[in-house]
Amino acid sequence: MAYDDNNVFAKILRGEIPSKKIYEDQYALAFHDIAPARPIHVLVIPKGKYEAFTDFAAKASAAEIAGFYQAVAKAAQIAGVTEAGYRLIANTGVNGGQEVPHFHVHILGGGAVGPMVARK
Ligand code: 5GP
């Protein structure tokens, strides 16, 4: 599927809609989720046009992949969750419950995040 340039995170990257940015470098942008699911809920997105993790892993350069995950670690540090712990989530595709089609990692913390997923 082709990358949708009108997805909300593409608009945030272009500065067309505002975000509460906590960290940015050449590879990634980190900002607060608009509807936090935990006291700390930060999203980290790569600057390249990747629809989901699968796409990112297959097509991004080694430098982009390393730079992105280093940015995730920096964002966690800046958000203040590194010492107490946190959860990273990358919802992927339909079954993964991904809503925004630009690859992103959620950083959740600021208290115990709880069970990994609800058991069926
Ligand atoms: P997904 O379900 O795709 O993994 O997560 C998308 C996340 O993006 C959700 O947690 C949602 O609250 C967040 N989100 C959606 N629209 C916006 C927006 O305009 N600004 C920000 N900061 N977060 C958004």
PDB file of N, CA and C in Angstrom, residues 40-114:
ATOM      1  N   ILE A  40       2.395   9.208  31.497  1.00  0.00           N
ATOM      2  CA  ILE A  40       3.350   9.577  30.444  1.00  0.00           C
ATOM      3  C   ILE A  40       3.005   8.755  29.206  1.00  0.00           C
ATOM      4  N   HIS A  41       2.748   9.439  28.126  1.00  0.00           N
ATOM      5  CA  HIS A  41       2.431   8.748  26.867  1.00  0.00           C
ATOM      6  C   HIS A  41       3.012   9.593  25.725  1.00  0.00           C
ATOM      7  N   VAL A  42       4.151   9.117  25.253  1.00  0.00           N
ATOM      8  CA  VAL A  42       4.887   9.830  24.200  1.00  0.00           C
ATOM      9  C   VAL A  42       4.896   8.966  22.941  1.00  0.00           C
ATOM     10  N   LEU A  43       4.814   9.615  21.793  1.00  0.00           N
ATOM     11  CA  LEU A  43       4.922   8.930  20.510  1.00  0.00           C
ATOM     12  C   LEU A  43       6.243   9.317  19.866  1.00  0.00           C
ATOM     13  N   VAL A  44       6.905   8.351  19.266  1.00  0.00           N
ATOM     14  CA  VAL A  44       8.141   8.643  18.528  1.00  0.00           C
ATOM     15  C   VAL A  44       7.950   8.161  17.103  1.00  0.00           C
ATOM     16  N   ILE A  45       8.221   9.055  16.159  1.00  0.00           N
ATOM     17  CA  ILE A  45       8.016   8.715  14.739  1.00  0.00           C
ATOM     18  C   ILE A  45       9.301   8.984  13.956  1.00  0.00           C
ATOM     19  N   PRO A  46       9.590   8.116  12.978  1.00  0.00           N
ATOM     20  CA  PRO A  46      10.738   8.402  12.113  1.00  0.00           C
ATOM     21  C   PRO A  46      10.390   9.532  11.151  1.00  0.00           C
ATOM     22  N   LYS A  47      11.404  10.223  10.665  1.00  0.00           N
ATOM     23  CA  LYS A  47      11.147  11.316   9.720  1.00  0.00           C
ATOM     24  C   LYS A  47      10.848  10.797   8.316  1.00  0.00           C
ATOM     25  N   GLY A  48      11.285   9.574   8.013  1.00  0.00           N
ATOM     26  CA  GLY A  48      11.006   8.999   6.692  1.00  0.00           C
ATOM     27  C   GLY A  48       9.566   8.527   6.575  1.00  0.00           C
ATOM     28  N   LYS A  49       9.155   8.298   5.329  1.00  0.00           N
ATOM     29  CA  LYS A  49       7.766   7.898   5.039  1.00  0.00           C
ATOM     30  C   LYS A  49       7.624   6.379   5.118  1.00  0.00           C
ATOM     31  N   TYR A  50       7.359   5.880   6.320  1.00  0.00           N
ATOM     32  CA  TYR A  50       7.160   4.449   6.521  1.00  0.00           C
ATOM     33  C   TYR A  50       5.807   4.239   7.164  1.00  0.00           C
ATOM     34  N   GLU A  51       5.021   3.392   6.521  1.00  0.00           N
ATOM     35  CA  GLU A  51       3.639   3.210   6.949  1.00  0.00           C
ATOM     36  C   GLU A  51       3.504   2.452   8.270  1.00  0.00           C
ATOM     37  N   ALA A  52       4.385   1.489   8.471  1.00  0.00           N
ATOM     38  CA  ALA A  52       4.285   0.638   9.665  1.00  0.00           C
ATOM     39  C   ALA A  52       5.654   0.036   9.945  1.00  0.00           C
ATOM     40  N   PHE A  53       5.760  -0.661  11.065  1.00  0.00           N
ATOM     41  CA  PHE A  53       7.039  -1.260  11.444  1.00  0.00           C
ATOM     42  C   PHE A  53       7.592  -2.157  10.341  1.00  0.00           C
ATOM     43  N   THR A  54       6.727  -2.943   9.716  1.00  0.00           N
ATOM     44  CA  THR A  54       7.167  -3.905   8.699  1.00  0.00           C
ATOM     45  C   THR A  54       7.912  -3.193   7.570  1.00  0.00           C
ATOM     46  N   ASP A  55       7.308  -2.102   7.134  1.00  0.00           N
ATOM     47  CA  ASP A  55       7.825  -1.268   6.075  1.00  0.00           C
ATOM     48  C   ASP A  55       9.158  -0.615   6.499  1.00  0.00           C
ATOM     49  N   PHE A  56       9.179  -0.121   7.721  1.00  0.00           N
ATOM     50  CA  PHE A  56      10.369   0.535   8.274  1.00  0.00           C
ATOM     51  C   PHE A  56      11.528  -0.465   8.333  1.00  0.00           C
ATOM     52  N   ALA A  57      11.266  -1.650   8.859  1.00  0.00           N
ATOM     53  CA  ALA A  57      12.320  -2.661   9.006  1.00  0.00           C
ATOM     54  C   ALA A  57      12.851  -3.103   7.651  1.00  0.00           C
ATOM     55  N   ALA A  58      11.963  -3.155   6.649  1.00  0.00           N
ATOM     56  CA  ALA A  58      12.367  -3.645   5.331  1.00  0.00           C
ATOM     57  C   ALA A  58      13.087  -2.580   4.507  1.00  0.00           C
ATOM     58  N   LYS A  59      12.676  -1.306   4.660  1.00  0.00           N
ATOM     59  CA  LYS A  59      13.149  -0.286   3.708  1.00  0.00           C
ATOM     60  C   LYS A  59      14.069   0.785   4.286  1.00  0.00           C
ATOM     61  N   ALA A  60      14.035   1.007   5.575  1.00  0.00           N
ATOM     62  CA  ALA A  60      14.870   2.070   6.152  1.00  0.00           C
ATOM     63  C   ALA A  60      16.341   1.643   6.160  1.00  0.00           C
ATOM     64  N   SER A  61      17.233   2.613   6.077  1.00  0.00           N
ATOM     65  CA  SER A  61      18.670   2.306   6.128  1.00  0.00           C
ATOM     66  C   SER A  61      19.061   1.937   7.560  1.00  0.00           C
ATOM     67  N   ALA A  62      20.226   1.314   7.673  1.00  0.00           N
ATOM     68  CA  ALA A  62      20.730   0.959   9.010  1.00  0.00           C
ATOM     69  C   ALA A  62      20.880   2.214   9.871  1.00  0.00           C
ATOM     70  N   ALA A  63      21.309   3.314   9.257  1.00  0.00           N
ATOM     71  CA  ALA A  63      21.463   4.567  10.014  1.00  0.00           C
ATOM     72  C   ALA A  63      20.112   5.086  10.491  1.00  0.00           C
ATOM     73  N   GLU A  64      19.095   4.993   9.638  1.00  0.00           N
ATOM     74  CA  GLU A  64      17.754   5.452  10.046  1.00  0.00           C
ATOM     75  C   GLU A  64      17.205   4.598  11.186  1.00  0.00           C
ATOM     76  N   ILE A  65      17.414   3.284  11.089  1.00  0.00           N
ATOM     77  CA  ILE A  65      16.887   2.387  12.122  1.00  0.00           C
ATOM     78  C   ILE A  65      17.608   2.630  13.451  1.00  0.00           C
ATOM     79  N   ALA A  66      18.930   2.716  13.387  1.00  0.00           N
ATOM     80  CA  ALA A  66      19.686   2.981  14.627  1.00  0.00           C
ATOM     81  C   ALA A  66      19.317   4.351  15.182  1.00  0.00           C
ATOM     82  N   GLY A  67      19.278   5.358  14.307  1.00  0.00           N
ATOM     83  CA  GLY A  67      18.960   6.714  14.750  1.00  0.00           C
ATOM     84  C   GLY A  67      17.585   6.782  15.380  1.00  0.00           C
ATOM     85  N   PHE A  68      16.638   6.067  14.788  1.00  0.00           N
ATOM     86  CA  PHE A  68      15.277   6.083  15.330  1.00  0.00           C
ATOM     87  C   PHE A  68      15.251   5.495  16.744  1.00  0.00           C
ATOM     88  N   TYR A  69      15.845   4.320  16.917  1.00  0.00           N
ATOM     89  CA  TYR A  69      15.755   3.687  18.240  1.00  0.00           C
ATOM     90  C   TYR A  69      16.591   4.431  19.293  1.00  0.00           C
ATOM     91  N   GLN A  70      17.657   5.068  18.864  1.00  0.00           N
ATOM     92  CA  GLN A  70      18.385   5.926  19.805  1.00  0.00           C
ATOM     93  C   GLN A  70      17.513   7.105  20.226  1.00  0.00           C
ATOM     94  N   ALA A  71      16.723   7.619  19.292  1.00  0.00           N
ATOM     95  CA  ALA A  71      15.797   8.721  19.610  1.00  0.00           C
ATOM     96  C   ALA A  71      14.706   8.253  20.571  1.00  0.00           C
ATOM     97  N   VAL A  72      14.249   7.013  20.417  1.00  0.00           N
ATOM     98  CA  VAL A  72      13.248   6.476  21.357  1.00  0.00           C
ATOM     99  C   VAL A  72      13.837   6.475  22.765  1.00  0.00           C
ATOM    100  N   ALA A  73      15.078   6.021  22.883  1.00  0.00           N
ATOM    101  CA  ALA A  73      15.725   5.984  24.206  1.00  0.00           C
ATOM    102  C   ALA A  73      15.889   7.398  24.771  1.00  0.00           C
ATOM    103  N   LYS A  74      16.264   8.344  23.918  1.00  0.00           N
ATOM    104  CA  LYS A  74      16.416   9.731  24.384  1.00  0.00           C
ATOM    105  C   LYS A  74      15.074  10.299  24.826  1.00  0.00           C
ATOM    106  N   ALA A  75      14.030  10.014  24.072  1.00  0.00           N
ATOM    107  CA  ALA A  75      12.699  10.515  24.424  1.00  0.00           C
ATOM    108  C   ALA A  75      12.254   9.937  25.775  1.00  0.00           C
ATOM    109  N   ALA A  76      12.546   8.649  25.999  1.00  0.00           N
ATOM    110  CA  ALA A  76      12.191   8.028  27.285  1.00  0.00           C
ATOM    111  C   ALA A  76      12.928   8.724  28.424  1.00  0.00           C
ATOM    112  N   GLN A  77      14.197   9.024  28.176  1.00  0.00           N
ATOM    113  CA  GLN A  77      15.008   9.722  29.189  1.00  0.00           C
ATOM    114  C   GLN A  77      14.422  11.102  29.481  1.00  0.00           C
ATOM    115  N   ILE A  78      14.110  11.836  28.430  1.00  0.00           N
ATOM    116  CA  ILE A  78      13.571  13.198  28.594  1.00  0.00           C
ATOM    117  C   ILE A  78      12.201  13.149  29.280  1.00  0.00           C
ATOM    118  N   ALA A  79      11.410  12.134  28.951  1.00  0.00           N
ATOM    119  CA  ALA A  79      10.079  12.001  29.561  1.00  0.00           C
ATOM    120  C   ALA A  79      10.175  11.583  31.029  1.00  0.00           C
ATOM    121  N   GLY A  80      11.357  11.120  31.449  1.00  0.00           N
ATOM    122  CA  GLY A  80      11.572  10.822  32.865  1.00  0.00           C
ATOM    123  C   GLY A  80      11.147   9.431  33.293  1.00  0.00           C
ATOM    124  N   VAL A  81      11.057   8.501  32.320  1.00  0.00           N
ATOM    125  CA  VAL A  81      10.562   7.169  32.672  1.00  0.00           C
ATOM    126  C   VAL A  81      11.662   6.102  32.707  1.00  0.00           C
ATOM    127  N   THR A  82      12.868   6.473  32.330  1.00  0.00           N
ATOM    128  CA  THR A  82      13.922   5.460  32.162  1.00  0.00           C
ATOM    129  C   THR A  82      14.201   4.681  33.442  1.00  0.00           C
ATOM    130  N   GLU A  83      14.320   5.386  34.545  1.00  0.00           N
ATOM    131  CA  GLU A  83      14.721   4.703  35.778  1.00  0.00           C
ATOM    132  C   GLU A  83      13.635   3.772  36.312  1.00  0.00           C
ATOM    133  N   ALA A  84      12.399   4.253  36.353  1.00  0.00           N
ATOM    134  CA  ALA A  84      11.305   3.447  36.926  1.00  0.00           C
ATOM    135  C   ALA A  84      10.782   2.392  35.953  1.00  0.00           C
ATOM    136  N   GLY A  85      11.011   2.615  34.670  1.00  0.00           N
ATOM    137  CA  GLY A  85      10.565   1.636  33.670  1.00  0.00           C
ATOM    138  C   GLY A  85       9.381   2.124  32.867  1.00  0.00           C
ATOM    139  N   TYR A  86       9.195   1.489  31.751  1.00  0.00           N
ATOM    140  CA  TYR A  86       8.163   1.931  30.798  1.00  0.00           C
ATOM    141  C   TYR A  86       7.883   0.815  29.810  1.00  0.00           C
ATOM    142  N   ARG A  87       6.920   1.041  28.957  1.00  0.00           N
ATOM    143  CA  ARG A  87       6.593   0.048  27.915  1.00  0.00           C
ATOM    144  C   ARG A  87       6.655   0.707  26.552  1.00  0.00           C
ATOM    145  N   LEU A  88       7.247  -0.029  25.595  1.00  0.00           N
ATOM    146  CA  LEU A  88       7.220   0.393  24.201  1.00  0.00           C
ATOM    147  C   LEU A  88       6.194  -0.450  23.470  1.00  0.00           C
ATOM    148  N   ILE A  89       5.380   0.205  22.656  1.00  0.00           N
ATOM    149  CA  ILE A  89       4.374  -0.509  21.854  1.00  0.00           C
ATOM    150  C   ILE A  89       4.449   0.004  20.420  1.00  0.00           C
ATOM    151  N   ALA A  90       4.431  -0.917  19.476  1.00  0.00           N
ATOM    152  CA  ALA A  90       4.341  -0.531  18.058  1.00  0.00           C
ATOM    153  C   ALA A  90       3.186  -1.301  17.437  1.00  0.00           C
ATOM    154  N   ASN A  91       1.995  -0.713  17.499  1.00  0.00           N
ATOM    155  CA  ASN A  91       0.835  -1.342  16.875  1.00  0.00           C
ATOM    156  C   ASN A  91       1.086  -1.404  15.367  1.00  0.00           C
ATOM    157  N   THR A  92       0.823  -2.561  14.786  1.00  0.00           N
ATOM    158  CA  THR A  92       1.185  -2.769  13.380  1.00  0.00           C
ATOM    159  C   THR A  92       0.037  -3.382  12.594  1.00  0.00           C
ATOM    160  N   GLY A  93      -0.462  -2.614  11.633  1.00  0.00           N
ATOM    161  CA  GLY A  93      -1.500  -3.133  10.734  1.00  0.00           C
ATOM    162  C   GLY A  93      -2.855  -3.308  11.398  1.00  0.00           C
ATOM    163  N   VAL A  94      -3.740  -3.929  10.669  1.00  0.00           N
ATOM    164  CA  VAL A  94      -5.141  -4.061  11.099  1.00  0.00           C
ATOM    165  C   VAL A  94      -5.251  -4.852  12.402  1.00  0.00           C
ATOM    166  N   ASN A  95      -4.677  -6.045  12.443  1.00  0.00           N
ATOM    167  CA  ASN A  95      -4.803  -6.857  13.650  1.00  0.00           C
ATOM    168  C   ASN A  95      -4.044  -6.270  14.832  1.00  0.00           C
ATOM    169  N   GLY A  96      -3.027  -5.484  14.541  1.00  0.00           N
ATOM    170  CA  GLY A  96      -2.271  -4.826  15.614  1.00  0.00           C
ATOM    171  C   GLY A  96      -2.973  -3.595  16.157  1.00  0.00           C
ATOM    172  N   GLY A  97      -4.061  -3.190  15.511  1.00  0.00           N
ATOM    173  CA  GLY A  97      -4.818  -2.028  16.000  1.00  0.00           C
ATOM    174  C   GLY A  97      -4.176  -0.691  15.658  1.00  0.00           C
ATOM    175  N   GLN A  98      -3.374  -0.663  14.595  1.00  0.00           N
ATOM    176  CA  GLN A  98      -2.725   0.594  14.208  1.00  0.00           C
ATOM    177  C   GLN A  98      -3.750   1.538  13.584  1.00  0.00           C
ATOM    178  N   GLU A  99      -3.811   2.752  14.125  1.00  0.00           N
ATOM    179  CA  GLU A  99      -4.776   3.730  13.600  1.00  0.00           C
ATOM    180  C   GLU A  99      -4.138   4.735  12.656  1.00  0.00           C
ATOM    181  N   VAL A 100      -2.929   5.161  12.975  1.00  0.00           N
ATOM    182  CA  VAL A 100      -2.271   6.173  12.141  1.00  0.00           C
ATOM    183  C   VAL A 100      -1.215   5.475  11.268  1.00  0.00           C
ATOM    184  N   PRO A 101      -1.336   5.584   9.930  1.00  0.00           N
ATOM    185  CA  PRO A 101      -0.448   4.818   9.041  1.00  0.00           C
ATOM    186  C   PRO A 101       0.904   5.485   8.785  1.00  0.00           C
ATOM    187  N   HIS A 102       1.573   5.863   9.868  1.00  0.00           N
ATOM    188  CA  HIS A 102       2.985   6.286   9.820  1.00  0.00           C
ATOM    189  C   HIS A 102       3.617   5.592  11.022  1.00  0.00           C
ATOM    190  N   PHE A 103       4.636   4.769  10.783  1.00  0.00           N
ATOM    191  CA  PHE A 103       5.245   3.985  11.861  1.00  0.00           C
ATOM    192  C   PHE A 103       5.515   4.838  13.099  1.00  0.00           C
ATOM    193  N   HIS A 104       5.137   4.319  14.248  1.00  0.00           N
ATOM    194  CA  HIS A 104       5.386   5.033  15.498  1.00  0.00           C
ATOM    195  C   HIS A 104       5.516   4.050  16.645  1.00  0.00           C
ATOM    196  N   VAL A 105       6.272   4.484  17.652  1.00  0.00           N
ATOM    197  CA  VAL A 105       6.410   3.711  18.879  1.00  0.00           C
ATOM    198  C   VAL A 105       5.791   4.532  20.003  1.00  0.00           C
ATOM    199  N   HIS A 106       4.962   3.871  20.801  1.00  0.00           N
ATOM    200  CA  HIS A 106       4.400   4.501  22.000  1.00  0.00           C
ATOM    201  C   HIS A 106       5.355   4.257  23.160  1.00  0.00           C
ATOM    202  N   ILE A 107       5.606   5.273  23.973  1.00  0.00           N
ATOM    203  CA  ILE A 107       6.312   5.120  25.245  1.00  0.00           C
ATOM    204  C   ILE A 107       5.280   5.389  26.334  1.00  0.00           C
ATOM    205  N   LEU A 108       5.038   4.365  27.150  1.00  0.00           N
ATOM    206  CA  LEU A 108       4.028   4.492  28.215  1.00  0.00           C
ATOM    207  C   LEU A 108       4.693   4.310  29.569  1.00  0.00           C
ATOM    208  N   GLY A 109       4.392   5.197  30.505  1.00  0.00           N
ATOM    209  CA  GLY A 109       4.970   5.079  31.839  1.00  0.00           C
ATOM    210  C   GLY A 109       4.365   6.093  32.791  1.00  0.00           C
ATOM    211  N   GLY A 110       5.161   6.415  33.827  1.00  0.00           N
ATOM    212  CA  GLY A 110       4.644   7.340  34.829  1.00  0.00           C
ATOM    213  C   GLY A 110       3.821   6.609  35.869  1.00  0.00           C
ATOM    214  N   GLY A 111       4.116   5.342  36.094  1.00  0.00           N
ATOM    215  CA  GLY A 111       3.356   4.460  36.992  1.00  0.00           C
ATOM    216  C   GLY A 111       3.326   3.092  36.336  1.00  0.00           C
ATOM    217  N   ALA A 112       2.881   2.094  37.096  1.00  0.00           N
ATOM    218  CA  ALA A 112       2.827   0.743  36.532  1.00  0.00           C
ATOM    219  C   ALA A 112       1.892   0.740  35.326  1.00  0.00           C
ATOM    220  N   VAL A 113       2.373   0.229  34.235  1.00  0.00           N
ATOM    221  CA  VAL A 113       1.583   0.262  32.993  1.00  0.00           C
ATOM    222  C   VAL A 113       0.494  -0.814  33.016  1.00  0.00           C
ATOM    223  N   GLY A 114       0.732  -1.910  33.746  1.00  0.00           N
ATOM    224  CA  GLY A 114      -0.299  -2.937  33.854  1.00  0.00           C
ATOM    225  C   GLY A 114      -0.020  -4.128  32.959  1.00  0.00           C
TER     226      GLY A 114
END
